[in-house]
Tab-separated table of C-alpha atoms in Angstrom:
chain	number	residue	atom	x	y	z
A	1	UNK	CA	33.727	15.713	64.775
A	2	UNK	CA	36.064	13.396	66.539
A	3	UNK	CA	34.436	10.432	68.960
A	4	UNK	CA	36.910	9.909	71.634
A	5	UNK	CA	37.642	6.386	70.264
A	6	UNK	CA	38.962	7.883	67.687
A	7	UNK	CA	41.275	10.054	69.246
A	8	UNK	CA	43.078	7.329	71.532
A	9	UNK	CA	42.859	5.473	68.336
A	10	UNK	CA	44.676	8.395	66.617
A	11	UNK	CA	47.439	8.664	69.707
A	12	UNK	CA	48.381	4.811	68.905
A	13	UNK	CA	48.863	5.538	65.344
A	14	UNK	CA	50.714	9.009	66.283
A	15	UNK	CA	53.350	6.930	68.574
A	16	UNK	CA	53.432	3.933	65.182
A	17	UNK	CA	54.252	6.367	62.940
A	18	UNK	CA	56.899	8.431	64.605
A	19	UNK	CA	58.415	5.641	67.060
A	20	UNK	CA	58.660	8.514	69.701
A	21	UNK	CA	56.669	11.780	70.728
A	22	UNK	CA	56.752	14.232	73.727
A	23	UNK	CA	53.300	14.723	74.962
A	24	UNK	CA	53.497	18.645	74.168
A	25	UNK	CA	53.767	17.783	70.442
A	26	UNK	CA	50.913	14.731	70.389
A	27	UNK	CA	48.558	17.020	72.477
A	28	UNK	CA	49.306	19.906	70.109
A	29	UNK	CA	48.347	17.233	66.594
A	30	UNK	CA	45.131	16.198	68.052
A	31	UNK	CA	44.230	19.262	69.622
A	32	UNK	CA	43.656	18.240	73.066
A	33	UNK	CA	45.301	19.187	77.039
A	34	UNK	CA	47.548	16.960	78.702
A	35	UNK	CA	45.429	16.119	81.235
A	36	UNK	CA	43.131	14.484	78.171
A	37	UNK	CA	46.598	12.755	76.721
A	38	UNK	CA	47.376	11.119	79.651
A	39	UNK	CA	43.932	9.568	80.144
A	40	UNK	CA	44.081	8.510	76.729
A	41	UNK	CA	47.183	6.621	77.358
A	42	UNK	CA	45.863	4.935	80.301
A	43	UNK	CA	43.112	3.627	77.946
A	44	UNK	CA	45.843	2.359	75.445
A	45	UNK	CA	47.834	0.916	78.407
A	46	UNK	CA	44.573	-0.895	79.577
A	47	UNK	CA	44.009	-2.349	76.341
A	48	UNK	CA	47.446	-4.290	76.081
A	49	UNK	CA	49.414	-1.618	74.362
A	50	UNK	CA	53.140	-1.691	75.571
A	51	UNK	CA	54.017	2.283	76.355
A	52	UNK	CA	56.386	3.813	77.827
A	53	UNK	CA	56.697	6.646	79.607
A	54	UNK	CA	59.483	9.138	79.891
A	55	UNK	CA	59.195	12.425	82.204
A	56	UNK	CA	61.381	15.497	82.133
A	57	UNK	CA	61.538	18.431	79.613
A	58	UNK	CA	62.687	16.421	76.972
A	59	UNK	CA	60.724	12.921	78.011
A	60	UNK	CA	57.628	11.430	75.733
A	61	UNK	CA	56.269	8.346	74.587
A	62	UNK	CA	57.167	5.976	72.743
A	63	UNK	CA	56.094	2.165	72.030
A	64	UNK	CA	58.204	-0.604	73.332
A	65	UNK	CA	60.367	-1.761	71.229
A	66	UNK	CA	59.460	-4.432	68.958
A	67	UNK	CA	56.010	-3.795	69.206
A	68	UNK	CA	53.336	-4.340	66.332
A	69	UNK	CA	50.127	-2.675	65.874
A	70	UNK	CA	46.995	-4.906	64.896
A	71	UNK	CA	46.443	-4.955	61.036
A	72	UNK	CA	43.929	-2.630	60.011
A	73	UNK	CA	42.692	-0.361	62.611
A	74	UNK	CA	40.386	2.163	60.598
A	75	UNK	CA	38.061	4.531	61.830
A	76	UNK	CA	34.373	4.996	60.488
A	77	UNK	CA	36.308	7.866	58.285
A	78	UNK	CA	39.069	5.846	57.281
A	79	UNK	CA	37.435	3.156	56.150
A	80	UNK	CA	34.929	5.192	53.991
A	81	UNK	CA	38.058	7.194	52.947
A	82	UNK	CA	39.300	3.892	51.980
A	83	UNK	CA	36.079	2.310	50.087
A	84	UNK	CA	35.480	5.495	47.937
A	85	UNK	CA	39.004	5.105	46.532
A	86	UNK	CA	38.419	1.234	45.842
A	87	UNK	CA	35.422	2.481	43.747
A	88	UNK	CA	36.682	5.268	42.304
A	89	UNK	CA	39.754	3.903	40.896
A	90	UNK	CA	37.634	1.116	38.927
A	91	UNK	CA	36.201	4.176	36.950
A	92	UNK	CA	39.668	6.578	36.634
A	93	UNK	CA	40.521	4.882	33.416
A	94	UNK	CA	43.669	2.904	35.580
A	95	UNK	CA	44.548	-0.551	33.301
A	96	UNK	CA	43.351	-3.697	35.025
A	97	UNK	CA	41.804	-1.657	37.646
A	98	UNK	CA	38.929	-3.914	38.011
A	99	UNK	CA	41.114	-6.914	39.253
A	100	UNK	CA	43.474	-5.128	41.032
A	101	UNK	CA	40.398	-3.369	43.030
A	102	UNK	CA	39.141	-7.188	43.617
A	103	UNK	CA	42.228	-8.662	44.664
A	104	UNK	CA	43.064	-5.384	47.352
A	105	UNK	CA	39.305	-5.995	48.960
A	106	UNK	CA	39.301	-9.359	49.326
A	107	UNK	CA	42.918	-9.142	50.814
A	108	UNK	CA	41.357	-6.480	53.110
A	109	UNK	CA	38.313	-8.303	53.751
A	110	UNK	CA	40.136	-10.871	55.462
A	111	UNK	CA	41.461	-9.225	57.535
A	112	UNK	CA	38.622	-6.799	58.714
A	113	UNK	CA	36.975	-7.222	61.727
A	114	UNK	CA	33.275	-8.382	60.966
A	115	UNK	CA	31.723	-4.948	61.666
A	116	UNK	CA	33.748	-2.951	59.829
A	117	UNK	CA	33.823	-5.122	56.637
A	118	UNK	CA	30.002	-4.415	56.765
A	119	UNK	CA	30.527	-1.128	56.667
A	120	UNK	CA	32.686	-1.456	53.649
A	121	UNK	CA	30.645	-3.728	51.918
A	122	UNK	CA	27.868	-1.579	52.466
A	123	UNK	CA	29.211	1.360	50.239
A	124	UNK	CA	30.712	-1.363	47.360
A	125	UNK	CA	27.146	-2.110	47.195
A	126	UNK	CA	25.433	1.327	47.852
A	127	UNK	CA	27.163	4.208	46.045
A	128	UNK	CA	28.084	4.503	42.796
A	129	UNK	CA	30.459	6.951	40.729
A	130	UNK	CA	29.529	7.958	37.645
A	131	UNK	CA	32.963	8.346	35.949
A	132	UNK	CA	32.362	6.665	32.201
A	133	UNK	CA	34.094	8.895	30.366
A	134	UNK	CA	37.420	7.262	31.401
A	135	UNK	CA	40.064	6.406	28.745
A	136	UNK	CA	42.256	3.489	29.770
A	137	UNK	CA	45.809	3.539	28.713
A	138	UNK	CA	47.455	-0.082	27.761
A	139	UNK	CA	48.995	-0.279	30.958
A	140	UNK	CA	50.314	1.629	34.083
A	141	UNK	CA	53.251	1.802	33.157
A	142	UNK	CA	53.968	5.404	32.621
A	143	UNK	CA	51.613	6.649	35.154
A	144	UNK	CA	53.833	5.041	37.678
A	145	UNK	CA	57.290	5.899	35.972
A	146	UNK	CA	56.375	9.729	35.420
A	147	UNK	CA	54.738	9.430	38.908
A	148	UNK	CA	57.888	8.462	40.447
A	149	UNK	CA	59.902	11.022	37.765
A	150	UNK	CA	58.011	13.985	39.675
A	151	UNK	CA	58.551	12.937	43.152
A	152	UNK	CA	62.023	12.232	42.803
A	153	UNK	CA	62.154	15.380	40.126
A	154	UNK	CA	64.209	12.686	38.202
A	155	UNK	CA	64.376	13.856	33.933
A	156	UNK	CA	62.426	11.398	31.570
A	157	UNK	CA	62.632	10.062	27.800
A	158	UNK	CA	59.474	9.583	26.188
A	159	UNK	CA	57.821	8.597	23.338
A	160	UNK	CA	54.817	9.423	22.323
A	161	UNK	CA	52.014	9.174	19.332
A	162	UNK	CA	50.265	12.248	18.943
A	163	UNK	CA	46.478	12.353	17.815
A	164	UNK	CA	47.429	12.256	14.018
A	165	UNK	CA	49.646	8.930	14.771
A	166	UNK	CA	53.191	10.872	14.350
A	167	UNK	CA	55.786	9.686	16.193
A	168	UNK	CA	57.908	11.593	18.739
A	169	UNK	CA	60.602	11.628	21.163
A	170	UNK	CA	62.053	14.020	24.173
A	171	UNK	CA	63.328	14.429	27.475
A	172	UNK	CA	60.415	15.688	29.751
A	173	UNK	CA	60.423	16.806	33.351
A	174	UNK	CA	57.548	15.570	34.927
A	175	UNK	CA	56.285	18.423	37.371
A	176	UNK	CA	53.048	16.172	38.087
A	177	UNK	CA	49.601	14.300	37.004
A	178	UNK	CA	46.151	14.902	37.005
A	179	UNK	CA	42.915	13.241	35.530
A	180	UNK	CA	41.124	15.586	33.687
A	181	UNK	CA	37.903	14.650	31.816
A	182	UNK	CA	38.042	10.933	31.766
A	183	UNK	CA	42.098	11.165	30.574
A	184	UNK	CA	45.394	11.229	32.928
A	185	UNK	CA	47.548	13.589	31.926
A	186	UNK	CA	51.813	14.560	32.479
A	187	UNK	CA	52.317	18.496	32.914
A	188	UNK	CA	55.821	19.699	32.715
A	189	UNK	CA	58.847	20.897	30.957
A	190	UNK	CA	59.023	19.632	27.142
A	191	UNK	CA	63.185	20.062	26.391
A	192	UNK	CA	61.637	19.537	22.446
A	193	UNK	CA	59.608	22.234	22.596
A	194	UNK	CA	61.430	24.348	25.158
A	195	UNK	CA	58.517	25.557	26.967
A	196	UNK	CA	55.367	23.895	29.031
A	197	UNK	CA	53.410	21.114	27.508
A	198	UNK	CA	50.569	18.040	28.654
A	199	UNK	CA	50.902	14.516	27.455
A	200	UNK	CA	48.389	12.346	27.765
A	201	UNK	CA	49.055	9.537	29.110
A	202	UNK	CA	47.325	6.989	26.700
A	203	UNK	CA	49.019	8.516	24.166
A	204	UNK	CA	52.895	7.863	25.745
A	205	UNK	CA	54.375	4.445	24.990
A	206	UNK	CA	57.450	4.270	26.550
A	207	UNK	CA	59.076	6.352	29.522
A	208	UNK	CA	62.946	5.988	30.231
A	209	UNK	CA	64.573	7.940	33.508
A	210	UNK	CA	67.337	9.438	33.004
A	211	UNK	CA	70.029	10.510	35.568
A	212	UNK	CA	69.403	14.008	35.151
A	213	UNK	CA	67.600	15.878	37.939
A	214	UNK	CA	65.475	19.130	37.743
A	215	UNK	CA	63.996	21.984	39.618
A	216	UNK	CA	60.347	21.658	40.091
A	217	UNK	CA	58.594	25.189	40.764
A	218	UNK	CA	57.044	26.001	44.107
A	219	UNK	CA	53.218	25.049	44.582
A	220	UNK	CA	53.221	23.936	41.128
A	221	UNK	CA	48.868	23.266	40.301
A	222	UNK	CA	49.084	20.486	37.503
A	223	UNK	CA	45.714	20.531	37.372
A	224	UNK	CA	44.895	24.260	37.349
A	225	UNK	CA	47.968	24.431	34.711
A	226	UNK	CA	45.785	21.703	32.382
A	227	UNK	CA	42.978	23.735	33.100
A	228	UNK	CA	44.358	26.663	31.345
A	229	UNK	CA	46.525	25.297	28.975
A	230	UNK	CA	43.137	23.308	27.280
A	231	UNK	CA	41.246	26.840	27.423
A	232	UNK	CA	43.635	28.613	25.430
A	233	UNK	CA	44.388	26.098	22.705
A	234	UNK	CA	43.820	28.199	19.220
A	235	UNK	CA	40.668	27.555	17.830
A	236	UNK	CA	38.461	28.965	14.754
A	237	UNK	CA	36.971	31.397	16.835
A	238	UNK	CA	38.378	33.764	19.374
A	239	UNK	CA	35.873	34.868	21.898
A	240	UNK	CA	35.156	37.455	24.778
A	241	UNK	CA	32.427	37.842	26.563
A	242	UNK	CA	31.759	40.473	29.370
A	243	UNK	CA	29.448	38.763	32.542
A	244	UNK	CA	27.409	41.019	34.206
A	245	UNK	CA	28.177	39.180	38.138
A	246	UNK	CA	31.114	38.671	40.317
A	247	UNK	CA	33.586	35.985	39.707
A	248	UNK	CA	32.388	33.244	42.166
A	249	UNK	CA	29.271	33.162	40.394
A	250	UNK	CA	30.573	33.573	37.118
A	251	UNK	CA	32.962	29.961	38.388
A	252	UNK	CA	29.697	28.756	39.544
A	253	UNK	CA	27.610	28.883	36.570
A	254	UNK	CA	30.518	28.276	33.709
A	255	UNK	CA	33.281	25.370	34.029
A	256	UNK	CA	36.721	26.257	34.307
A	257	UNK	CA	37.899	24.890	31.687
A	258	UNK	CA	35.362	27.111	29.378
A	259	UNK	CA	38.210	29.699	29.144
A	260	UNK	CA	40.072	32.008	31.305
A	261	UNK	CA	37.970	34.225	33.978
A	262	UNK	CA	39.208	37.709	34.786
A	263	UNK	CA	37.606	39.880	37.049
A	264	UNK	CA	37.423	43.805	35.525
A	265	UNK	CA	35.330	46.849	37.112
A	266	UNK	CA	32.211	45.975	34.988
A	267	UNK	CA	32.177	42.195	35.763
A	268	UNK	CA	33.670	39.208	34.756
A	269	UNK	CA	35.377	38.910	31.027
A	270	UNK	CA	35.390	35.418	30.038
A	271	UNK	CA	38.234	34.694	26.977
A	272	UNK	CA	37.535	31.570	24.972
A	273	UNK	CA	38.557	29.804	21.957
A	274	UNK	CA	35.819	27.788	20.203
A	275	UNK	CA	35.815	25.773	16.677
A	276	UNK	CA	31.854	26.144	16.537
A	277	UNK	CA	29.679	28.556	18.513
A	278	UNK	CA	26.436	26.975	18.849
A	279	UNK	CA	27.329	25.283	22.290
A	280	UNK	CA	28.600	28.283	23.545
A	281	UNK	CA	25.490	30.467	22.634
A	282	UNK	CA	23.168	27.492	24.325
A	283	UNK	CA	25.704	27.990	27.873
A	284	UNK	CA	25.544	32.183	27.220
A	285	UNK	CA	21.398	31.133	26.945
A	286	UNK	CA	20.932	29.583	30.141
A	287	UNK	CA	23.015	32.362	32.410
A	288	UNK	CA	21.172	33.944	35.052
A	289	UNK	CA	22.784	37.224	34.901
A	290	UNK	CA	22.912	39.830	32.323
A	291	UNK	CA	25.987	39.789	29.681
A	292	UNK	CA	28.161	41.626	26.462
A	293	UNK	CA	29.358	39.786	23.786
A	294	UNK	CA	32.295	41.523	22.494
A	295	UNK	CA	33.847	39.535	19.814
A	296	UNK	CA	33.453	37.813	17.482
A	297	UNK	CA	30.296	38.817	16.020
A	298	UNK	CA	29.002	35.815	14.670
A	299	UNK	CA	28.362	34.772	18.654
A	300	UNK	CA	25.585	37.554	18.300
A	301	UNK	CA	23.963	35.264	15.230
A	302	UNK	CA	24.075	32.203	17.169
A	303	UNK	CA	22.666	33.208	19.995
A	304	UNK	CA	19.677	34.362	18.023
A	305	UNK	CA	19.538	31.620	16.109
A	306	UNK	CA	19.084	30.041	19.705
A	307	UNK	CA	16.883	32.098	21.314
A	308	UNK	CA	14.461	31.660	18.260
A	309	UNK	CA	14.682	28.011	18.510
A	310	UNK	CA	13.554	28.229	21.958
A	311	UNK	CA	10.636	30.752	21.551
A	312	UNK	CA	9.732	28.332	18.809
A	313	UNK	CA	8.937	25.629	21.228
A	314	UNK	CA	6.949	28.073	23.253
A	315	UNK	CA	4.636	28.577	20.677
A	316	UNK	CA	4.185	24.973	19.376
């Protein structure tokens, strides 16, 4: 919920950001009359802030010219919003995170005001993320290049080492990132391979762009795209298995990334690929709803082998 502080707050950054607004379209953003605007400019007004006004159909506001804001003015939000990041990118397997994460708080620090670096200090000291299963590459390098690739939909040349150590080259358009499992990762068009592919990032060691532009498709989900792609990979085993429950609480109880989810007249039919089955018998083992196991029959043996194993320590 917004304090009012924050909203006369949010009208000064509103008239920073866009140089000039009518009072229509600044009412409209912070969802509020003009009756309430205009009081809220008085307040900015009273507090030093050049504004001015112009009236008319097409009139606004605007800040004088030449006028600069006071560093860091963060709300309670903001500056959460802000120390959560610091903290989490320590842990999202960034290279020299750790200093670069000292060196941005104690720039901000001195420039705080004294209450709000308590507040920030409190949550550096407070909360903690558990994200340890982050995999650092040597440097940022490509994150940023391939970063910058995507947004300017700009063609790349990498090369990259693939888990067996083979070496590789090819022009890539970079449709975006996403950290996945303690690893960043590139989704996008692979011109060697002609089709979509992920890269991680560790794994790339140099990235060249290249003058050629490219198309990137609408609303394009790398993330839900990695999701997929890493359920589907061929494995030893092939499996399908029929949940007796509705698809939110099939999403609730399994992990995405456990295979693909599709929702049929009898439930939910979960395809997976698996090189050993024991770990998926000991997730089938601790649903709370009923289920079929379709194929491949050995799923059937290792879920009794499970189920034993666990009526074993009942009778001990």
């Amino acid at each position: 919920m917004y304090h009012p502080t924050t909203r006369v707050l949010a009208v000064l950054e509103l008239l920073q950001t866009h140089g000039r607004m009518s009072g229509a379209e600044m009412a409209s953003r912070l969802e509020i009359d003009g009756r309430t605007l205009r009081r809220y400019i008085v307040t900015l007004e009273e507090m030093g802030i050049p504004i001015t006004t112009e009236r008319g159909r097409h009139g606004g506001y605007a800040l004088i010219a030449g006028f600069k804001l006071p560093p860091m003015m963060f709300t309670d939000d903001e500056a959460l919003a802000l120390s959560i990041g610091l903290l989490a990118a320590r842990s999202l397997g960034l290279a020299e995170a750790a200093p670069a994460v000292a060196s941005a708080q104690a720039k901000l620090e001195r420039i705080m005001p004294a209450n709000l670096k308590r507040r920030v200090s409190a949550v550096d000291e407070t909360i903690k993320l558990d994200l340890s299963q982050a995999v650092s590459p040597a440097d940022n390098a490509a994150l940023v290049a391939l970063s910058a690739a995507a947004q300017n939909r700009r063609r790349a040349h990498l090369h990259y080492r693939s888990a067996s150590g083979d070496d590789s080259e090819r022009d890539f358009d970079a449709y975006g990132l996403a950290y996945r499992g303690g690893r960043w990762y590139v989704v996008g068009m692979c011109h060697l391979r002609k089709d979509l592919r992920s890269f991680r990032l560790d794994r790339i060691g140099q990235v060249q762009l290249l003058e050629t532009s490219f198309t990137r498709p609408a609303e394009f989900d790398a993330l839900a795209h990695l999701a997929f792609s890493v359920a589907t990979i061929p494995r030893a085993f092939a499996i399908e298995v029929l949940l007796k429950t509705d698809l939110k609480s099939a999403r609730e109880q399994l992990f995405d990334a456990i295979g693909i989810f599709e929702q049929t007249e009898d439930g939910v039919l979960v395809h997976s690929q698996a090189d050993e089955l024991d770990w998926f018998a000991r997730e089938l083992a601790r649903m709370p709803f009923a289920f079929e196991i379709r194929h491949p029959p050995e799923l059937r043996d290792a879920l009794r082998i499970c189920a034993q194993r666990l009526l074993a320590q009942i009778e001990k």
